[in-house]
Coordinates of C-alpha atoms in Angstrom, one line a residue:
M217 CA 0.0 0.0 0.0
P218 CA 1.4 3.5 -0.9
E219 CA 2.8 5.4 2.1
A220 CA 0.3 8.2 1.8
D221 CA -2.6 5.8 1.9
L222 CA -1.2 3.9 4.8
S223 CA -0.7 7.2 6.7
L224 CA -4.4 8.1 6.2
L225 CA -5.5 4.7 7.2
L226 CA -3.5 4.7 10.4
S227 CA -4.6 8.2 11.3
L228 CA -8.2 7.1 11.0
Q229 CA -7.5 4.0 13.1
R230 CA -6.0 6.2 15.8
R231 CA -9.1 8.4 15.8
I232 CA -11.4 5.3 16.0
D233 CA -9.3 4.0 18.9
Q234 CA -9.5 7.3 20.8
R235 CA -13.3 7.4 20.5
L236 CA -13.6 3.7 21.5
M237 CA -11.6 4.6 24.7
L238 CA -13.8 7.6 25.3
G239 CA -16.8 5.4 25.1
R240 CA -15.4 3.4 28.1
S241 CA -14.5 6.3 30.3
D242 CA -16.5 8.5 32.6
D243 CA -15.4 11.6 30.7
D244 CA -17.9 11.1 27.9
A245 CA -20.0 14.1 28.9
G246 CA -17.0 16.3 28.1
Q247 CA -16.5 15.3 24.5
P248 CA -17.7 17.6 21.7
A249 CA -21.3 17.0 20.5
L250 CA -20.1 16.0 17.1
D251 CA -18.0 13.2 18.6
S252 CA -21.1 11.5 19.9
Y253 CA -22.2 10.9 16.3
F254 CA -18.8 9.9 15.0
F255 CA -19.6 6.2 14.6
P256 CA -23.2 6.5 13.3
D257 CA -22.1 9.1 10.7
L258 CA -19.1 7.0 9.7
I259 CA -21.3 3.9 9.3
V260 CA -23.9 5.7 7.2
S261 CA -21.2 7.3 5.0
A262 CA -19.5 3.9 4.5
H263 CA -22.8 2.4 3.3
L264 CA -23.4 5.4 1.0
I265 CA -19.9 4.9 -0.6
R266 CA -20.7 1.2 -1.1
L267 CA -24.3 1.6 -2.3
S268 CA -23.6 4.5 -4.7
W269 CA -20.3 3.1 -6.1
P270 CA -18.6 4.3 -8.3
D271 CA -20.3 7.7 -7.8
G272 CA -18.3 8.2 -4.7
A273 CA -14.9 7.3 -6.2
R274 CA -13.6 10.8 -5.8
Y275 CA -13.5 10.3 -2.0
A276 CA -11.0 7.4 -2.4
S277 CA -7.6 8.7 -1.6
S278 CA -5.9 6.9 -4.5
T279 CA -6.4 4.5 -7.3
T280 CA -5.2 1.7 -5.0
M281 CA -7.9 2.5 -2.5
A282 CA -10.5 2.9 -5.3
D283 CA -9.5 -0.5 -6.6
L284 CA -10.0 -2.1 -3.1
I285 CA -13.5 -0.6 -2.8
D286 CA -14.3 -1.7 -6.4
R287 CA -13.2 -5.2 -5.5
H288 CA -15.4 -5.3 -2.5
V289 CA -18.4 -4.0 -4.3
T290 CA -17.9 -6.4 -7.2
S291 CA -17.7 -9.4 -4.9
A292 CA -20.7 -8.2 -2.9
V293 CA -22.7 -7.9 -6.1
A294 CA -21.7 -11.4 -7.2
R295 CA -23.0 -12.8 -3.9
R296 CA -26.4 -11.1 -4.1
R297 CA -29.6 -12.4 -5.5
P298 CA -30.6 -11.6 -9.1
P299 CA -32.0 -8.1 -9.7
E300 CA -35.6 -7.6 -8.9
P301 CA -38.3 -7.0 -11.6
N302 CA -38.1 -3.2 -11.0
G303 CA -34.4 -3.2 -11.8
R304 CA -33.3 -2.6 -8.2
T305 CA -30.6 -4.8 -6.8
P306 CA -31.0 -6.4 -3.3
I307 CA -28.3 -5.4 -0.9
A308 CA -26.3 -7.1 1.8
W309 CA -25.5 -5.0 4.9
N310 CA -22.3 -6.9 5.7
A311 CA -19.1 -4.9 6.0
P312 CA -16.1 -5.9 3.8
E313 CA -14.5 -9.1 5.3
D314 CA -11.1 -8.2 3.9
P315 CA -9.3 -5.7 6.2
A316 CA -7.8 -3.7 3.3
E317 CA -11.1 -3.4 1.6
C318 CA -12.8 -2.4 4.9
A319 CA -10.0 0.2 5.5
A320 CA -10.5 1.6 2.0
V321 CA -14.3 2.0 2.5
L322 CA -13.8 3.7 5.9
V323 CA -11.2 6.1 4.7
A324 CA -13.4 7.1 1.8
A325 CA -16.3 7.5 4.2
D326 CA -14.2 9.7 6.5
S327 CA -13.2 11.8 3.5
L328 CA -16.9 12.2 2.6
L329 CA -17.6 13.4 6.1
R330 CA -14.7 15.8 6.3
H331 CA -14.9 16.2 10.1
E332 CA -13.0 19.5 10.0
E333 CA -15.7 21.0 7.7
R334 CA -18.9 19.8 9.4
D335 CA -21.1 22.7 8.2
D336 CA -24.6 21.9 7.1
A337 CA -24.4 23.2 3.6
G338 CA -21.1 21.4 2.9
M339 CA -22.4 18.1 4.3
T340 CA -25.6 18.3 2.2
D341 CA -23.6 19.1 -1.0
R342 CA -21.4 16.1 -0.5
V343 CA -23.9 13.5 0.9
R344 CA -27.1 14.2 -1.0
P345 CA -25.9 13.2 -4.5
L346 CA -24.6 9.9 -3.2
A347 CA -27.8 9.3 -1.2
A348 CA -30.0 10.0 -4.2
S349 CA -27.9 7.6 -6.3
A350 CA -27.9 4.9 -3.7
F351 CA -31.6 5.1 -2.9
S352 CA -32.6 5.1 -6.5
R353 CA -30.7 1.8 -7.1
H354 CA -31.9 -0.1 -4.1
P355 CA -35.2 -0.9 -2.4
A356 CA -36.9 1.9 -0.5
S357 CA -36.3 0.2 2.8
I358 CA -32.5 0.9 2.4
G359 CA -33.0 4.6 2.5
A360 CA -35.5 4.4 5.3
S361 CA -33.1 2.2 7.4
L362 CA -30.3 4.7 7.0
R363 CA -32.5 7.7 7.8
R364 CA -33.8 6.0 11.0
M365 CA -30.3 5.9 12.4
D366 CA -29.5 8.4 15.2
V367 CA -27.0 10.4 13.2
S368 CA -25.9 14.0 13.5
S369 CA -28.5 16.7 12.5
S370 CA -26.3 17.7 9.5
M371 CA -26.2 14.1 8.3
A372 CA -29.9 13.6 8.9
R373 CA -30.7 16.7 6.9
A374 CA -28.5 15.5 4.1
L375 CA -30.3 12.2 3.9
L376 CA -33.7 13.7 3.6
C377 CA -35.4 13.1 0.2
Q378 CA -36.7 16.2 -1.6
D379 CA -39.7 16.1 -3.8
Q380 CA -40.8 19.3 -5.6
G381 CA -39.6 21.7 -3.0
F382 CA -40.5 19.7 0.1
Y383 CA -38.7 17.0 2.1
R384 CA -40.1 13.7 3.0
A385 CA -39.4 11.8 6.3
G386 CA -38.4 8.2 5.7
G387 CA -41.0 6.0 7.2
H388 CA -43.8 6.4 9.6
R389 CA -41.6 5.7 12.7
H390 CA -38.7 7.8 11.5
A391 CA -36.7 9.0 14.5
R392 CA -35.9 12.3 12.7
Q393 CA -39.3 13.1 11.4
S394 CA -39.4 16.5 13.0
L395 CA -35.9 17.5 12.0
P396 CA -35.9 21.1 10.6
S397 CA -34.7 21.1 7.0
R398 CA -32.2 24.0 7.8
E399 CA -30.5 25.5 10.8
S400 CA -32.9 28.3 11.7
R401 CA -33.0 30.9 14.5
F402 CA -36.7 31.4 14.1
R403 CA -39.1 28.7 15.3
I404 CA -42.3 27.3 13.8
E405 CA -44.3 29.5 16.2
H406 CA -43.0 32.5 14.3
V407 CA -44.7 31.3 11.1
P408 CA -48.3 32.4 10.2
A409 CA -50.6 30.2 8.2
L410 CA -50.5 32.7 5.3
L411 CA -47.4 34.6 4.3
P412 CA -48.0 38.3 5.2
Q413 CA -48.4 40.6 2.2
G414 CA -45.4 42.6 3.4
W415 CA -43.1 39.5 3.2
L416 CA -44.5 38.6 -0.2
S417 CA -43.8 42.1 -1.6
A418 CA -40.3 42.2 -0.1
H419 CA -39.1 38.8 -1.3
F420 CA -41.3 37.4 -4.1
G421 CA -41.3 40.3 -6.6
D422 CA -39.0 38.6 -9.1
L423 CA -40.9 35.3 -9.0
L424 CA -44.3 37.0 -9.4
S425 CA -43.0 38.9 -12.4
L426 CA -42.3 35.6 -14.1
W427 CA -45.7 34.1 -13.3
A428 CA -48.1 34.2 -16.2
H429 CA -51.9 34.8 -15.6
L430 CA -51.4 35.8 -11.9
T431 CA -54.6 36.0 -9.9
D432 CA -55.4 36.7 -6.2
W433 CA -56.5 33.0 -5.9
K434 CA -53.0 31.8 -7.1
V435 CA -51.3 34.3 -4.8
R436 CA -53.3 32.9 -1.8
H437 CA -52.0 29.4 -2.6
L438 CA -48.4 30.8 -2.9
R439 CA -48.7 32.5 0.5
R440 CA -50.0 29.2 2.0
V441 CA -47.3 27.0 0.5
S442 CA -44.6 29.5 1.4
A443 CA -45.8 29.3 5.0
L444 CA -45.6 25.5 4.9
K445 CA -42.1 25.7 3.6
L446 CA -41.0 28.0 6.4
A447 CA -42.6 25.7 8.9
E448 CA -40.6 22.8 7.4
M449 CA -37.4 24.8 7.7
S450 CA -38.0 25.7 11.3
G451 CA -40.0 22.8 12.7
G452 CA -39.4 19.9 10.4
G453 CA -41.6 17.0 9.4
T454 CA -43.6 16.3 6.3
W455 CA -45.9 18.9 4.8
P456 CA -49.0 17.4 6.5
D457 CA -47.1 17.8 9.9
C458 CA -46.4 21.4 9.0
A459 CA -50.0 22.0 8.0
K460 CA -51.3 20.6 11.3
A461 CA -48.9 22.8 13.3
L462 CA -50.1 25.9 11.4
G463 CA -53.8 25.0 11.8
I464 CA -54.2 24.5 8.0
P465 CA -56.7 21.6 7.1
W466 CA -54.9 18.8 5.3
N467 CA -57.0 18.9 2.1
T468 CA -56.5 22.7 1.9
A469 CA -52.7 22.3 2.1
Q470 CA -52.8 19.5 -0.5
Q471 CA -54.9 21.6 -2.9
S472 CA -52.5 24.6 -2.5
L473 CA -49.5 22.3 -3.2
K474 CA -51.2 20.9 -6.3
V475 CA -51.8 24.3 -7.7
M476 CA -48.3 25.5 -6.9
R477 CA -46.7 22.4 -8.4
Q478 CA -48.7 22.9 -11.6
E479 CA -47.7 26.6 -11.9
L480 CA -44.1 26.3 -10.9
N481 CA -43.3 23.1 -12.8
R482 CA -44.7 24.6 -16.0
R483 CA -41.9 27.1 -16.1
N484 CA -39.3 25.4 -13.9
L485 CA -39.7 28.0 -11.1
W486 CA -39.2 25.7 -8.1
P487 CA -35.6 27.0 -7.6
D488 CA -36.9 30.5 -7.8
F489 CA -39.5 29.7 -5.2
E490 CA -37.0 28.2 -2.9
R491 CA -34.7 31.2 -3.1
C492 CA -37.6 33.5 -2.3
V493 CA -38.6 31.5 0.8
E494 CA -34.9 31.3 1.8
G495 CA -34.9 35.1 1.7
V496 CA -37.8 35.3 4.1
A497 CA -36.1 32.7 6.4
S498 CA -32.9 34.7 6.4
Q499 CA -34.8 37.8 7.3
L500 CA -36.5 36.0 10.1
D501 CA -33.1 34.7 11.3
R502 CA -31.9 38.3 11.5
N503 CA -35.0 39.7 13.2
T504 CA -34.9 40.0 17.0
D505 CA -38.5 41.0 17.4
R506 CA -40.3 38.1 15.8
V507 CA -44.0 37.7 16.2
D508 CA -45.2 34.6 18.0
Y509 CA -48.1 33.7 15.7
G510 CA -48.5 30.4 17.5
R511 CA -49.2 32.2 20.8
R512 CA -51.6 34.5 19.0
R513 CA -53.5 31.6 17.6
E514 CA -53.6 30.0 21.0
L515 CA -54.8 33.1 22.8
L516 CA -57.6 33.8 20.3
S517 CA -58.7 30.1 19.9
S518 CA -62.0 30.9 21.7
W519 CA -62.1 34.7 21.5
Q520 CA -64.9 36.8 20.3
V521 CA -65.4 40.5 20.0
P522 CA -67.0 41.6 23.3
A523 CA -70.5 43.0 22.9
D524 CA -69.5 46.4 24.2
D525 CA -66.6 46.6 21.8
W526 CA -68.8 45.7 18.9
T527 CA -71.2 48.5 19.9
K528 CA -68.3 51.0 19.9
L529 CA -67.1 49.7 16.5
C530 CA -70.5 50.4 15.0
R531 CA -71.1 53.7 16.7
G532 CA -72.3 56.3 14.2
L533 CA -72.6 53.8 11.4
E534 CA -76.4 53.8 11.2
Q535 CA -76.7 52.6 7.6
F536 CA -76.2 48.9 8.6
R537 CA -79.4 46.9 8.5
Q538 CA -80.2 43.3 9.5
G539 CA -79.8 41.8 6.0
A540 CA -78.4 38.4 5.3
T541 CA -74.9 39.8 4.5
S542 CA -74.9 42.8 6.9
P543 CA -71.8 43.0 9.1
T544 CA -72.3 41.3 12.5
R545 CA -70.3 40.8 15.6
G546 CA -69.3 37.4 14.2
T547 CA -68.0 39.1 11.0
A548 CA -65.8 41.4 13.0
T549 CA -64.5 38.5 15.1
V550 CA -63.4 36.5 12.1
L551 CA -61.8 39.5 10.4
I552 CA -59.9 40.5 13.5
W553 CA -58.7 37.0 14.1
T554 CA -57.6 36.9 10.5
Q555 CA -55.5 40.0 10.7
V556 CA -54.0 39.3 14.1
T557 CA -52.9 35.7 13.3
Q558 CA -52.3 36.3 9.6
G559 CA -54.5 33.2 9.0
D560 CA -57.2 32.3 6.5
H561 CA -60.6 33.5 7.5
L562 CA -62.2 30.3 6.3
H563 CA -60.1 28.4 8.9
S564 CA -61.0 30.7 11.8
P565 CA -62.1 29.1 15.1
S566 CA -65.6 30.7 14.7
L567 CA -66.3 29.1 11.4
G568 CA -64.7 25.9 12.5
A569 CA -67.0 25.7 15.5
M570 CA -70.0 26.4 13.3
R571 CA -69.0 23.5 11.0
E572 CA -68.5 21.1 13.9
S573 CA -72.0 21.9 15.2
S574 CA -73.5 21.4 11.7
C575 CA -74.5 25.1 11.5
S576 CA -74.5 26.8 8.1
T577 CA -71.6 29.1 7.6
E578 CA -73.1 30.6 4.4
G579 CA -74.4 33.8 6.0
L580 CA -71.2 34.6 7.9
V581 CA -69.0 33.9 4.9
G582 CA -71.2 36.0 2.7
S583 CA -71.0 38.8 5.2
I584 CA -67.2 38.7 5.3
N585 CA -66.9 38.6 1.5
Q586 CA -69.3 41.5 1.1
L587 CA -67.3 43.6 3.5
R588 CA -63.9 42.7 2.0
T589 CA -64.9 43.1 -1.7
P590 CA -63.1 46.2 -3.0
V591 CA -66.1 47.7 -4.7
N592 CA -68.0 47.8 -1.3
R593 CA -65.2 49.5 0.5
K594 CA -66.9 52.9 0.8
G595 CA -69.1 54.8 3.2
S596 CA -69.9 53.0 6.4
K597 CA -68.3 49.7 5.4
R598 CA -65.0 51.4 4.7
E599 CA -65.2 53.1 8.1
L600 CA -65.9 49.9 9.8
L601 CA -63.0 48.2 8.1
L602 CA -60.7 51.0 9.3
R603 CA -61.9 50.6 12.8
I604 CA -61.5 46.8 12.7
D605 CA -58.0 47.4 11.4
T606 CA -57.2 49.7 14.4
Y607 CA -58.8 47.2 16.8
S608 CA -56.7 44.4 15.3
H609 CA -53.4 46.2 15.8
L610 CA -54.4 46.9 19.5
L611 CA -55.4 43.3 20.1
A612 CA -52.2 42.0 18.4
A613 CA -50.1 44.2 20.7
A614 CA -52.0 43.0 23.7
C615 CA -51.5 39.3 22.6
D616 CA -47.8 39.9 22.3
R617 CA -47.6 41.5 25.8
T618 CA -49.5 38.6 27.2
A619 CA -47.2 36.1 25.5
A620 CA -44.2 37.9 26.9
S621 CA -45.7 37.9 30.4
L622 CA -46.3 34.1 30.2
Q623 CA -42.7 33.5 29.1
A624 CA -41.5 35.7 32.0
G625 CA -43.7 33.7 34.4
T626 CA -45.8 36.8 35.4
P627 CA -49.6 36.8 35.4
P628 CA -51.0 37.5 31.9
E629 CA -52.8 40.7 31.0
R630 CA -56.4 40.4 32.1
G631 CA -59.1 40.2 29.4
I632 CA -57.3 39.1 26.3
C633 CA -59.1 35.7 25.9
C634 CA -62.5 36.7 27.2
V635 CA -63.4 40.4 27.0
G636 CA -61.0 42.0 24.5
L637 CA -59.5 45.4 25.1
S638 CA -60.5 48.0 27.6
N639 CA -63.2 50.3 26.4
E640 CA -61.1 53.4 27.3
R641 CA -58.2 52.3 25.0
L642 CA -60.6 51.3 22.2
S643 CA -62.5 54.6 22.4
L644 CA -59.3 56.6 22.2
A645 CA -58.1 54.5 19.2
L646 CA -61.4 55.0 17.3
L647 CA -61.6 58.8 17.8

């Protein structure tokens, strides 16, 4: 064996020995966090080298080492059963029996890991192509088995399979199912169910300019799918997991994904979409005053506009009658919830409770749509919307103060969940 290869081999052997000795000592707690994943990561990397060979040949230190790996893979293939009808080849999990072959595989695996460069992006760039190649050649259970291993977070992220913008957890009992798809400073609680218009304008301008036949309906699907992607980045899991965390019904999320995939695939805009969402994620990482939308949703889960507040909101607006689509206290409740939580009004707790009790939502939805239709935003309706907007800002601030109080362990501000804001503050705001 060439001297350079022997040097690499012995260096790796020394590091393996050191970690085996650490595993026997009482000083384990003091070892770096990455060291605790040294063996699982090395095992997974070795399997990826074998399963994707010769795609990982560049990680072999020399032609001598590459020849040893090739010899092992060739002999392993010869011992396997014939290929399956789908073209995939059954795999044996056994490590190389020949010490030189085993050493060559482990040295290549260590080179793939590059322990001195254990950044997420670098790990993903190196591992994901080999994982994609290996998993495409072998039964699905192979990928699922590797993803179930308790590996480092950077390795686990690199092993995730991406399908049209979203990652899929490998198996129903996957240990890493909730692993965020990126290292994020923001959390899933900081993600609303619909991307706010301000975020859309700041980061999606270029994408929207490339989108043919843009409609408000399509933009709504874009806002929802962008929120799902941010949830995946910060909280992890599959898109149904993210939808559940954001309070989005499964079928609604599925429909939005279907529409977005049709639109983005048509002009190969998925990379542009991902860059736009990454821009939002980076901005959230930099922000120090993130809104806890999860807490807002929780605080307003059973909230309604207090009767006194509704009376003040309508003061002086005498044109309202008792028609089927006239604004009601329920209308204001849904619109305020929508603005404070940045959610979809159709998924508000009020409408959800009506559906659960088999009550018709037609009147309330019609009232909301009438009030929000641009052509109707005049006179008393326009004034009511302005007052609702002011009320929403006050209630949002009160929710955030309550959330901060709960985090600090102090009693929450009285009245947020049951009676809204104080009449004095509301009256001043509406003057």
